[in-house]
mmCIF file of C-alpha atoms and ligand atoms in Angstrom:
data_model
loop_
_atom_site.group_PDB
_atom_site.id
_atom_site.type_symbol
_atom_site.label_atom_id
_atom_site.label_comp_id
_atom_site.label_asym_id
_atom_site.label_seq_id
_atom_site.Cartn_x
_atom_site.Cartn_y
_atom_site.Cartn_z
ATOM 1 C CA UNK A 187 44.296 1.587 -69.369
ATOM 2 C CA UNK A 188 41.468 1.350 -67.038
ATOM 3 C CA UNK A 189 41.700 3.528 -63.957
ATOM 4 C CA UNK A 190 42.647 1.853 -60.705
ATOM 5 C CA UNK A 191 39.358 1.361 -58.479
ATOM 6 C CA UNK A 192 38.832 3.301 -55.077
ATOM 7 C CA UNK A 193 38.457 0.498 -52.414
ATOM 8 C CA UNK A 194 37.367 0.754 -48.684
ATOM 9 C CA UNK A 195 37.776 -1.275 -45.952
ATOM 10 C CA UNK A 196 35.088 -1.738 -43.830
ATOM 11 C CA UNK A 197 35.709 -3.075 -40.390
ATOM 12 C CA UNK A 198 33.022 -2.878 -37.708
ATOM 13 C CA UNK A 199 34.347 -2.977 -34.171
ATOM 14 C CA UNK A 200 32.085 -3.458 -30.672
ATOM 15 C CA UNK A 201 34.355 -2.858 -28.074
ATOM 16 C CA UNK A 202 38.045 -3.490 -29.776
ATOM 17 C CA UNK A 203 40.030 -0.916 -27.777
ATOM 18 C CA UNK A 204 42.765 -3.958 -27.191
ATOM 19 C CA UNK A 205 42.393 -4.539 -30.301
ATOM 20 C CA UNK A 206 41.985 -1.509 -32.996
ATOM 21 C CA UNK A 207 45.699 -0.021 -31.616
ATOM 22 C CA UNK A 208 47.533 -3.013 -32.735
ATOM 23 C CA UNK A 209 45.318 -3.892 -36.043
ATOM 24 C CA UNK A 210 44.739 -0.528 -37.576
ATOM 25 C CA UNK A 211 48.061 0.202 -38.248
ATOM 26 C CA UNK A 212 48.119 -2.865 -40.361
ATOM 27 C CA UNK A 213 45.199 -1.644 -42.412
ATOM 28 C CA UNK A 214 46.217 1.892 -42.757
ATOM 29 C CA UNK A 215 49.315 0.302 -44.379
ATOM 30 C CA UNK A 216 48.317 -2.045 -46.696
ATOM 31 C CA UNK A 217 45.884 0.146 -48.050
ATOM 32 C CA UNK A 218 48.786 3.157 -48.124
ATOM 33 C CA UNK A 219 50.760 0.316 -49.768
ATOM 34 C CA UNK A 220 48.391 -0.793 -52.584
ATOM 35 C CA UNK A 221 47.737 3.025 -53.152
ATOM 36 C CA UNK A 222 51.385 3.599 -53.590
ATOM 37 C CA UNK A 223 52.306 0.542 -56.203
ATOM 38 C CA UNK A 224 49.101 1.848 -58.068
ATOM 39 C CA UNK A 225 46.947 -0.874 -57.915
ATOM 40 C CA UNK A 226 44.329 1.304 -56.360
ATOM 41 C CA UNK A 227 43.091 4.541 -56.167
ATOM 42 C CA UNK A 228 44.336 7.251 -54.088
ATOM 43 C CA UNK A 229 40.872 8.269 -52.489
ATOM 44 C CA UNK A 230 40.912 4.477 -51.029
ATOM 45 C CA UNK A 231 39.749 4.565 -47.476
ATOM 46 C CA UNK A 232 39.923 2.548 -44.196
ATOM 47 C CA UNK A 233 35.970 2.800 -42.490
ATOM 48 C CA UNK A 234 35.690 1.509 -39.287
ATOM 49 C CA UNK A 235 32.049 1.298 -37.811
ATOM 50 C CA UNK A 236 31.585 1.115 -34.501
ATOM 51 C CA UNK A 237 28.878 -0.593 -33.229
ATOM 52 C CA UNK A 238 27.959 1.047 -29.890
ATOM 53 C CA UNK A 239 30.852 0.221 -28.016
ATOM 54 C CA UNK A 240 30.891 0.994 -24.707
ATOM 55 C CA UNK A 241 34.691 1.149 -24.433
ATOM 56 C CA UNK A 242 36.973 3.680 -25.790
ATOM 57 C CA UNK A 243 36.832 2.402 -29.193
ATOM 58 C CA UNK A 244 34.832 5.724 -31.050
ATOM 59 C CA UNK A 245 37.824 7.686 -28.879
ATOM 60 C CA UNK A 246 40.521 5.732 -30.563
ATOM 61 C CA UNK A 247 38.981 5.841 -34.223
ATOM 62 C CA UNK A 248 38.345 9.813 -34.294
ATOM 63 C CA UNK A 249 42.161 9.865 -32.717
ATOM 64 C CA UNK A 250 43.510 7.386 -35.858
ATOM 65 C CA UNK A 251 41.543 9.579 -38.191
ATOM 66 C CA UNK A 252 42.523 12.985 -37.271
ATOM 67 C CA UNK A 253 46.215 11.613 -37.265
ATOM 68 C CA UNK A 254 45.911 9.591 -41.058
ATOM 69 C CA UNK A 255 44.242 10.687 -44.348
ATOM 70 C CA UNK A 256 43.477 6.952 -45.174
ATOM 71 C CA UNK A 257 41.070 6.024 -42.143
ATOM 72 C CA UNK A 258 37.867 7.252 -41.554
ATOM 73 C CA UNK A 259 35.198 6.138 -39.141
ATOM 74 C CA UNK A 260 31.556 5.938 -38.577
ATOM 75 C CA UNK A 261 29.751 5.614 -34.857
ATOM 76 C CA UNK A 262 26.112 3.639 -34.793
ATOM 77 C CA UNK A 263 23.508 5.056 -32.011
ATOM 78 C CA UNK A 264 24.011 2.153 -30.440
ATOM 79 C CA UNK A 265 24.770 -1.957 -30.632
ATOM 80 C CA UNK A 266 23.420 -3.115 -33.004
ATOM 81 C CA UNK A 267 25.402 -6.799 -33.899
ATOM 82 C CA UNK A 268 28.173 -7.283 -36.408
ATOM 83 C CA UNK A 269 25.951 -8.312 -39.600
ATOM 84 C CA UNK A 270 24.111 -4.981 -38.804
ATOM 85 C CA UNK A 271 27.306 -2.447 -38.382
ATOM 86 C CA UNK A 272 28.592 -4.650 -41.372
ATOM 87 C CA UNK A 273 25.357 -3.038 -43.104
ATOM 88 C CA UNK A 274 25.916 0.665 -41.906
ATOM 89 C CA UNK A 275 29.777 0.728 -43.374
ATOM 90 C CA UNK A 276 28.882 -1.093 -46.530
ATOM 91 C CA UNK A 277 25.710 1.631 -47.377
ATOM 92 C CA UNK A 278 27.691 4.229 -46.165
ATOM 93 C CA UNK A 279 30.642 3.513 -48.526
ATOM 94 C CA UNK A 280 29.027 2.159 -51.392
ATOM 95 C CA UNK A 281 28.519 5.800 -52.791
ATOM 96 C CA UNK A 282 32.344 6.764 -52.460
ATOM 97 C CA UNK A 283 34.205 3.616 -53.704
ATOM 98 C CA UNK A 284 34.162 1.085 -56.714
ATOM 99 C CA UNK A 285 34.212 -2.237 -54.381
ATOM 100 C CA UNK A 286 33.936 -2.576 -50.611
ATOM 101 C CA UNK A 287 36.064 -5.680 -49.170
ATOM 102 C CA UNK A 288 34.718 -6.483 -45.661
ATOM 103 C CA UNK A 289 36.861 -7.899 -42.401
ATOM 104 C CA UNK A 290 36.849 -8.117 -38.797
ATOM 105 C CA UNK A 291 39.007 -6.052 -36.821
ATOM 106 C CA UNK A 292 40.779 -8.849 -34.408
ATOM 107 C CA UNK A 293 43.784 -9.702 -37.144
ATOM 108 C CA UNK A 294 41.657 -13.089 -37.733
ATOM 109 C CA UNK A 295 40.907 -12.579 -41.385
ATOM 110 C CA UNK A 296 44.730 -12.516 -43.635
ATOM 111 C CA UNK A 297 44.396 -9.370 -44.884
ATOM 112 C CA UNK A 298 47.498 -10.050 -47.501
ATOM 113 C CA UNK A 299 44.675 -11.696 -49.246
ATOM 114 C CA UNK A 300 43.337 -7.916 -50.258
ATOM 115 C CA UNK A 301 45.148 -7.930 -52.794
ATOM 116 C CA UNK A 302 44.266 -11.351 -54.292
ATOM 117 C CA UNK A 303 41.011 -9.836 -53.814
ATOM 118 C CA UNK A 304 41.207 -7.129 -55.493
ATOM 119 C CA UNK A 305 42.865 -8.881 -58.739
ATOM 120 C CA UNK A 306 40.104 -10.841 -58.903
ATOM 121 C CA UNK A 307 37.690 -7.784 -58.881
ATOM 122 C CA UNK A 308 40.440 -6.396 -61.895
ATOM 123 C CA UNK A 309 39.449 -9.534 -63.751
ATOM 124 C CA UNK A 310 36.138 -8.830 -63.876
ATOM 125 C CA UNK A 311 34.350 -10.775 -60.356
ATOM 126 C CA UNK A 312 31.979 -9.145 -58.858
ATOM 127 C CA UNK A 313 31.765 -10.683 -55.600
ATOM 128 C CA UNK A 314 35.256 -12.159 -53.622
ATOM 129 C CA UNK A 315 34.707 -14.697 -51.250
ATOM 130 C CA UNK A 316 37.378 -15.122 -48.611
ATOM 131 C CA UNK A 317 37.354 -18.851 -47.879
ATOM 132 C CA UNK A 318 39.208 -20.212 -44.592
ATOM 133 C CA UNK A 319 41.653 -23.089 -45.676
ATOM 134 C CA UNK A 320 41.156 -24.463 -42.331
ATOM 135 C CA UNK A 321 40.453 -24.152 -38.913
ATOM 136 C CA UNK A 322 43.054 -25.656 -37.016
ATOM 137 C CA UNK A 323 43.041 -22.242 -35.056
ATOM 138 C CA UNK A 324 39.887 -22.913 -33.833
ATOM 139 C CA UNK A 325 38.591 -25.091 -30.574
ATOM 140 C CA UNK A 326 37.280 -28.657 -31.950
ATOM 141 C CA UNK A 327 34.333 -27.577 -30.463
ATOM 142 C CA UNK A 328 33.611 -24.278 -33.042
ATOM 143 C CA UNK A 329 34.995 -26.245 -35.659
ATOM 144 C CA UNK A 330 32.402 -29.272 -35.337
ATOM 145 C CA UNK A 331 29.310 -26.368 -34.680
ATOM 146 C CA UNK A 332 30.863 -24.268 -37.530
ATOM 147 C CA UNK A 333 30.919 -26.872 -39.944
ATOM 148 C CA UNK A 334 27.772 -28.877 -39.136
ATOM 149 C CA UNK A 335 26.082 -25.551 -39.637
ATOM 150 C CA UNK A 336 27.701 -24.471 -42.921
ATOM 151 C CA UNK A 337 26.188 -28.363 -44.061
ATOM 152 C CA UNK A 338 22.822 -28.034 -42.516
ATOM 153 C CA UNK A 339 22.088 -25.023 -44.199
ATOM 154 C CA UNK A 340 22.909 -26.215 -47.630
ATOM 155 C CA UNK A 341 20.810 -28.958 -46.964
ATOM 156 C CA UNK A 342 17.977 -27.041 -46.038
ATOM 157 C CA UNK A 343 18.433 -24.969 -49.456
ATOM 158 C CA UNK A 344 19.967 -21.817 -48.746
ATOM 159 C CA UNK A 345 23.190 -21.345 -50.659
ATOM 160 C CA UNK A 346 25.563 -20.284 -48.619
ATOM 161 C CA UNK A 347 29.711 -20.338 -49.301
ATOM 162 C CA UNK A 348 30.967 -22.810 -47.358
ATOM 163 C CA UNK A 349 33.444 -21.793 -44.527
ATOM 164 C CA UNK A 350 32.824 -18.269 -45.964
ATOM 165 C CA UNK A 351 32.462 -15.724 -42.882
ATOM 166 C CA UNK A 352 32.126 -11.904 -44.027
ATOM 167 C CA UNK A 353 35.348 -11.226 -44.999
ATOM 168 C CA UNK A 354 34.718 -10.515 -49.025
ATOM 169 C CA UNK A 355 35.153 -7.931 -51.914
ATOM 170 C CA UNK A 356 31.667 -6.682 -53.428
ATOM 171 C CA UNK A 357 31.768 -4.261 -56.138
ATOM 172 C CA UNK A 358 29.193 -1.338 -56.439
ATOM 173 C CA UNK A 359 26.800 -3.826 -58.827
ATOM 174 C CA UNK A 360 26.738 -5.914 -55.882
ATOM 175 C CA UNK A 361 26.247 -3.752 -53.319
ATOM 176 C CA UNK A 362 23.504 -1.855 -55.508
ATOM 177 C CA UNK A 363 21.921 -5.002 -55.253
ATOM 178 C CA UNK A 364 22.352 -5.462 -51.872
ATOM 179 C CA UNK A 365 20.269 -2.409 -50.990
ATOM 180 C CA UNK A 366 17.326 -3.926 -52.687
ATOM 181 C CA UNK A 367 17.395 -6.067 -50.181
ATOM 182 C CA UNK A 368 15.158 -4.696 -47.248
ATOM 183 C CA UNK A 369 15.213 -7.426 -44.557
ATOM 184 C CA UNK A 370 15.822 -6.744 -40.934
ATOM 185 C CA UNK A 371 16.784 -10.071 -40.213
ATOM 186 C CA UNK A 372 20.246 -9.640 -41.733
ATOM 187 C CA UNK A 373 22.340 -12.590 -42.440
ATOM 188 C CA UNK A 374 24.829 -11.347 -45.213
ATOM 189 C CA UNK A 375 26.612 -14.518 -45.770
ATOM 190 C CA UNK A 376 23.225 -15.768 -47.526
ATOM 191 C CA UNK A 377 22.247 -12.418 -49.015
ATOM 192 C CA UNK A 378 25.081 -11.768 -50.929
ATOM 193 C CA UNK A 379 24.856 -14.842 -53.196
ATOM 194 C CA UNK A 380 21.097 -14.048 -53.553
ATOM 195 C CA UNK A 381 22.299 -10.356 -55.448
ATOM 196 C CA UNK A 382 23.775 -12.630 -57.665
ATOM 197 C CA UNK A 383 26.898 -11.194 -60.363
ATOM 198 C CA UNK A 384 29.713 -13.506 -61.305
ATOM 199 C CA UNK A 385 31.964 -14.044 -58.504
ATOM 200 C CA UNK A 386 34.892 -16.090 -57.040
ATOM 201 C CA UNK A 387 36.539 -17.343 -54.364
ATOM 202 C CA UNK A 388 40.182 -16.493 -52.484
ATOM 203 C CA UNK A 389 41.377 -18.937 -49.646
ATOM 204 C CA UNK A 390 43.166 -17.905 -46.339
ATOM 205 C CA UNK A 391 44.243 -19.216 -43.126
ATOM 206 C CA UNK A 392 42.063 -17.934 -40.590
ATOM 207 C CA UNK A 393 44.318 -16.658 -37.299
ATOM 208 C CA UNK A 394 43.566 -16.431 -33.877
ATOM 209 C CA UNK A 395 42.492 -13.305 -32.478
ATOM 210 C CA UNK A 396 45.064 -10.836 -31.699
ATOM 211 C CA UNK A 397 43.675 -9.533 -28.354
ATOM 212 C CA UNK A 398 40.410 -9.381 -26.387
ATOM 213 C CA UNK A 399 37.877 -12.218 -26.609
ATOM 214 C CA UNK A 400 35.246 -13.002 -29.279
ATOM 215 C CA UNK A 401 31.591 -11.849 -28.945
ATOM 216 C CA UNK A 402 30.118 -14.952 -30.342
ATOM 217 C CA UNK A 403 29.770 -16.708 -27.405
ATOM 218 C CA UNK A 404 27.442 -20.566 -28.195
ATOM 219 C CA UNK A 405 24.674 -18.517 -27.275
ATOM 220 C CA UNK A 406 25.176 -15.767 -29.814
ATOM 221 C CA UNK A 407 26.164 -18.459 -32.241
ATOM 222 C CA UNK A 408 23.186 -20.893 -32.362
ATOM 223 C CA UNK A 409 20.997 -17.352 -32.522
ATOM 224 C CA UNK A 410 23.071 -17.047 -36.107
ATOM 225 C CA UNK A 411 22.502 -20.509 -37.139
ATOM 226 C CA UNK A 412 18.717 -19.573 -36.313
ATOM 227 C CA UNK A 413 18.563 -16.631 -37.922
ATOM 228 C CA UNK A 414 20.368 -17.634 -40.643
ATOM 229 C CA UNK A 415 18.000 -20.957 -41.796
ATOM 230 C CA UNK A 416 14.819 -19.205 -40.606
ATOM 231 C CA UNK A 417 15.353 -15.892 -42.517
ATOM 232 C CA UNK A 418 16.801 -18.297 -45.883
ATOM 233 C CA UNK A 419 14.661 -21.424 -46.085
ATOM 234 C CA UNK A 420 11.249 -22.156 -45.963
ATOM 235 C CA UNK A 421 12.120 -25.946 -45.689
ATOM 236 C CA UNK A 422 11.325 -26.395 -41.941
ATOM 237 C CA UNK A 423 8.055 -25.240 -42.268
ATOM 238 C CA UNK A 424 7.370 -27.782 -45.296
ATOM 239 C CA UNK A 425 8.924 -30.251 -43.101
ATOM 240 C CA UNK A 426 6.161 -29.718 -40.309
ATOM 241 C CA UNK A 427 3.517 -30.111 -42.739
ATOM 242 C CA UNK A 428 4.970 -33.470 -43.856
ATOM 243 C CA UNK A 429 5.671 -34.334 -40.316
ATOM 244 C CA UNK A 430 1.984 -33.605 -39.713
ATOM 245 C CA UNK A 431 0.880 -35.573 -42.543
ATOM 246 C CA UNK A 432 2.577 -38.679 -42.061
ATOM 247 C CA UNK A 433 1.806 -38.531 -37.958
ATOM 248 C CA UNK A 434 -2.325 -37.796 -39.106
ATOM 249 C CA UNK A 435 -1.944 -41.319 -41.466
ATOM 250 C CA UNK A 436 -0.098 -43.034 -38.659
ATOM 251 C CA UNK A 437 -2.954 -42.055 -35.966
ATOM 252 C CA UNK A 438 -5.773 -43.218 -38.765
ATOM 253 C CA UNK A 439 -4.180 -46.510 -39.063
ATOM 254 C CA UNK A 440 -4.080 -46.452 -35.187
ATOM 255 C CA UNK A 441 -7.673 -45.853 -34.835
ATOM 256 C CA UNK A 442 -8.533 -48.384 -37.375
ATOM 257 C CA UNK A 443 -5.773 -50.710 -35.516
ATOM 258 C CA UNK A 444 -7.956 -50.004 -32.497
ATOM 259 C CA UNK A 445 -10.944 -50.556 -33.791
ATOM 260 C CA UNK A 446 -10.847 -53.752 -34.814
ATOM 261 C CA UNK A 447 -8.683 -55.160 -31.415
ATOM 262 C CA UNK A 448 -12.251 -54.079 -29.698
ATOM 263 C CA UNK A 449 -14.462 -55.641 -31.983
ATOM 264 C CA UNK A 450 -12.361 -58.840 -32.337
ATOM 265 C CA UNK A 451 -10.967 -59.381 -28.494
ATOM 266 C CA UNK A 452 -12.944 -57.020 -26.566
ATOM 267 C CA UNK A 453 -9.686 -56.255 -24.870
ATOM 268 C CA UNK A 454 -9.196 -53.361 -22.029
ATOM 269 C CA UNK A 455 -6.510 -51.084 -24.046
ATOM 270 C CA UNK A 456 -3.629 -50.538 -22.064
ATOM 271 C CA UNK A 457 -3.351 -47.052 -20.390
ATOM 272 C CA UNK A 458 0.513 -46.687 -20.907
ATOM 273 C CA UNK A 459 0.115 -46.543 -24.852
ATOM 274 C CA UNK A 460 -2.035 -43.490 -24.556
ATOM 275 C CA UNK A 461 0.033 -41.553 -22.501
ATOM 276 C CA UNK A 462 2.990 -42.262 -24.738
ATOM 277 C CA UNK A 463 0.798 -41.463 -27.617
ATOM 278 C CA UNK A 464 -0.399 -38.313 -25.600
ATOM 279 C CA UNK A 465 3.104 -37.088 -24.622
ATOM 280 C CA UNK A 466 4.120 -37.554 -27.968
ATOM 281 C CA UNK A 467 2.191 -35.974 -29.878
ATOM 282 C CA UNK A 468 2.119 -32.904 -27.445
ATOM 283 C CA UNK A 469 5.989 -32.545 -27.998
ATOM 284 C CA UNK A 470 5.923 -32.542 -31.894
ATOM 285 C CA UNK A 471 3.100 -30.257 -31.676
ATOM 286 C CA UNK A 472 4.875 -28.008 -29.497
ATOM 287 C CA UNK A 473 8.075 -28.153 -31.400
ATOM 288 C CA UNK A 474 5.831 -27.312 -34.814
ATOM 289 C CA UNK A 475 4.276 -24.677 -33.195
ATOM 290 C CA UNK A 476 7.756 -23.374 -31.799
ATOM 291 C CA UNK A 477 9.311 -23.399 -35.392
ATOM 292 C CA UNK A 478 5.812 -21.727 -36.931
ATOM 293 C CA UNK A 479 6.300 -19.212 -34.117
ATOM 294 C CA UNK A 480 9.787 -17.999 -35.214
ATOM 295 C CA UNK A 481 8.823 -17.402 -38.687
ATOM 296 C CA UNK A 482 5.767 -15.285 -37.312
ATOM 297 C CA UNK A 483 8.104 -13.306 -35.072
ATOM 298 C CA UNK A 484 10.162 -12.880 -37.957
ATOM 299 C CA UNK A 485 7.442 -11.924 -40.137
ATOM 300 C CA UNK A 486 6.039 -9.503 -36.717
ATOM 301 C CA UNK A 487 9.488 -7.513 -37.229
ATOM 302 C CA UNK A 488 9.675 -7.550 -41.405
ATOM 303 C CA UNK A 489 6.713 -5.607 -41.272
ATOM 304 C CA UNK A 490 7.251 -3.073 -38.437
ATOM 305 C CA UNK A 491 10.221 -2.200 -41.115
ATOM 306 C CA UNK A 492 12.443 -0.154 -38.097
ATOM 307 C CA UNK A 493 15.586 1.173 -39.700
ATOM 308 C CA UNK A 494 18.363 -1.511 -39.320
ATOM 309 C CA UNK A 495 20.662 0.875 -38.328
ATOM 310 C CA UNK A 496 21.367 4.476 -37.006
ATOM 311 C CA UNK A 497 24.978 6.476 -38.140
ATOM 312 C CA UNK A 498 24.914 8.771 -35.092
ATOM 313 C CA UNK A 499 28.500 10.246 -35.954
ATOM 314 C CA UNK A 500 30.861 10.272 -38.495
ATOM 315 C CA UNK A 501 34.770 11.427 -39.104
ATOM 316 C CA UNK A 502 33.745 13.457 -41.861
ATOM 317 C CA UNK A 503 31.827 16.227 -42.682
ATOM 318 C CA UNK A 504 28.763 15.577 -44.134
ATOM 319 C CA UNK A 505 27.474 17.508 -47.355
HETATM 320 N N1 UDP B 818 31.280 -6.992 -33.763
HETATM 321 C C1 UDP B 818 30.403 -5.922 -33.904
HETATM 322 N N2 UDP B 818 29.257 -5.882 -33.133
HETATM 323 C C2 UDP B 818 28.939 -6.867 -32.236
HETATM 324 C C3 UDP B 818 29.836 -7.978 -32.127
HETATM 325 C C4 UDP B 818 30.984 -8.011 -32.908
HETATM 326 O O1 UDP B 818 30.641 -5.008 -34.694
HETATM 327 O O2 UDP B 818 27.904 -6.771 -31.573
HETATM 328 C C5 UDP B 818 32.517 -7.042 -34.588
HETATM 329 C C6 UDP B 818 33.788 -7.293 -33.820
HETATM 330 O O3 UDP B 818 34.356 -6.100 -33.333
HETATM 331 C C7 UDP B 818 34.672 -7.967 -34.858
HETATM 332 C C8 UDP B 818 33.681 -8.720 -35.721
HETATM 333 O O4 UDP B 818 32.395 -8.124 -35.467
HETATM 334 O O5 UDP B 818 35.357 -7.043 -35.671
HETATM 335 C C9 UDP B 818 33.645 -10.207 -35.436
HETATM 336 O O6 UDP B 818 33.433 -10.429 -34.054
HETATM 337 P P1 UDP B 818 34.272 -11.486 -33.217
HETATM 338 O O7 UDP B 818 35.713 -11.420 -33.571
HETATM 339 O O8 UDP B 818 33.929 -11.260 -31.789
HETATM 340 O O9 UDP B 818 33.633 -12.853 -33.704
HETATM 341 P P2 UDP B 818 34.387 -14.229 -34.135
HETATM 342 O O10 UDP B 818 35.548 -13.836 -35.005
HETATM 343 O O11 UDP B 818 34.807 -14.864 -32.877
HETATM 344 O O12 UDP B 818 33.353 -15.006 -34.873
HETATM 345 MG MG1 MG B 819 37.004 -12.624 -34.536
#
């Protein structure tokens, strides 16, 4: 028989003391659970990374970990944003486990699904996917954002799992892989299917938080979308050089256009059509030059290559 695989949790937290008392509990027992009915490995762990928080979260992971074998923690030198943390505890475990299976701390994600999850790794996957079922949970409002960005992106050609957040088993192939991957503009959801490695999907109904609010406000949101198409596709930048083509052939045919209205009617052209012309064509410039701009920025911080994280503390002792 093939020997059961060590899994770890990884859960960042940023500023989950409401939250982490009620939740890891929950963890700690599932995994203690799954250990027990020998479906996994004893040295299976619960990591919790947290991100900088400026609440008593660090406090209540080094208390949970003194107190349980299972749960271990590591603290960043300061916030850095979930896909980031998400990094940190995924590196920092891939050397002690077999597969990693990511989640957010605030009870959202179902985590009876871990062990659908980690069947599916048994079988021979990879990469599990934790898909939401549906979001009646949610506001209309994230819902209709949500979605519409899920579509957009797989229209502009980055292949992303639809309704797929970050909850998801990767195996140490995948996460292997994953460290080849040296971008500082992290967007996981999108990397991960890049690495490649066969891999499936497990569905869930997505819950509402248990306590304390969520940190993805709209602003922090359409920053996501952002990052996520610019730092995936290259299709908006082809898009302003077709937008710039076809606008060049339209002014040529406008010239010509005007050309011939002088020569034929000697007419006085109208000032209102070269305003509209002028304003015009100074937004879509501006607009190109904004979109041309964020892929230089992104290139600007590719290439200063700072570290995308700093593990200031850990639980454990290191070796
Ligand atoms: N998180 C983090 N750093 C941040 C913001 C959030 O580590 O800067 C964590 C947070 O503690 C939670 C997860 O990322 O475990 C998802 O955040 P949240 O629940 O606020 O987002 P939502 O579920 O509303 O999309
Ligand atoms: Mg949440």
């Amino acid at each position: 028989m093939e020997q059961n695989p060590v899994i770890w949790l990884v859960i960042p937290c940023y500023n989950e003391e409401q939250v982490l008392p009620k939740t890891a509990p929950q963890f700690e027992s599932i995994i203690q659970t799954l250990i027990n009915e020998r479906d996994i490995a004893p040295l299976s762990k619960v990591l919790f990374v947290n991100d900088g928080s400026k609440d008593a979260t660090w406090e209540i992971i080094c208390k949970l970990s003194e107190k349980s074998p299972i749960i271990e923690g590591i603290s960043l030198s300061r916030n850095r944003g979930h896909q980031n943390a998400l990094l940190a505890g995924l590196m920092e475990a891939q050397h002690k486990c077999d597969a990693t299976i990511s989640i957010d701390c605030d009870g959202q994600d179902d985590i009876s699904k871990i062990t659908d999850m980690i069947h599916c790794y048994k079988e021979g996957y990879e990469v599990v996917y934790g898909v939401r079922n549906s979001r009646d949970t949610d506001t209309f409002f994230k819902r209709f954002s949500a979605e519409s960005f899920y579509k957009l992106l797989n229209a502009l050609g980055a292949n992303v799992v639809y309704n797929h957040a970050d909850y998801r088993l990767m195996g140490s192939k995948a996460l292997a892989g994953l460290q080849e991957f040296h971008e500082v503009n992290l967007f996981l959801r999108g990397m991960v299917p890049l690495v490649g490695y066969p891999s499936t999907t497990v569905e869930y109904k997505r819950e509402e938080r248990i306590a304390g609010e969520s940190h993805y406000p709209l602003t922090k949101m359409l920053h996501l979308a952002f990052d996520g198409i610019t730092s995936l596709s290259e299709k908006p930048i082809h898009f302003i050089t077709g937008a710039g083509l076809l606008f060049s052939l339209l002014g040529f045919i406008g010239i010509i256009w005007a050309l011939i209205n002088v020569a034929v009617q000697h007419a006085v052209t109208g000032w209102a059509s070269i305003i509209c012309t002028i304003c015009f064509f100074g937004g879509v410039q501006l607009i190109a030059l904004g979109i041309i701009g964020e892929y230089i920025g992104k290139i600007y911080l590719e290439v200063k290559h700072r570290p995308r994280f700093i593990v200031a503390q850990r639980t454990w002792d290191d070796d």
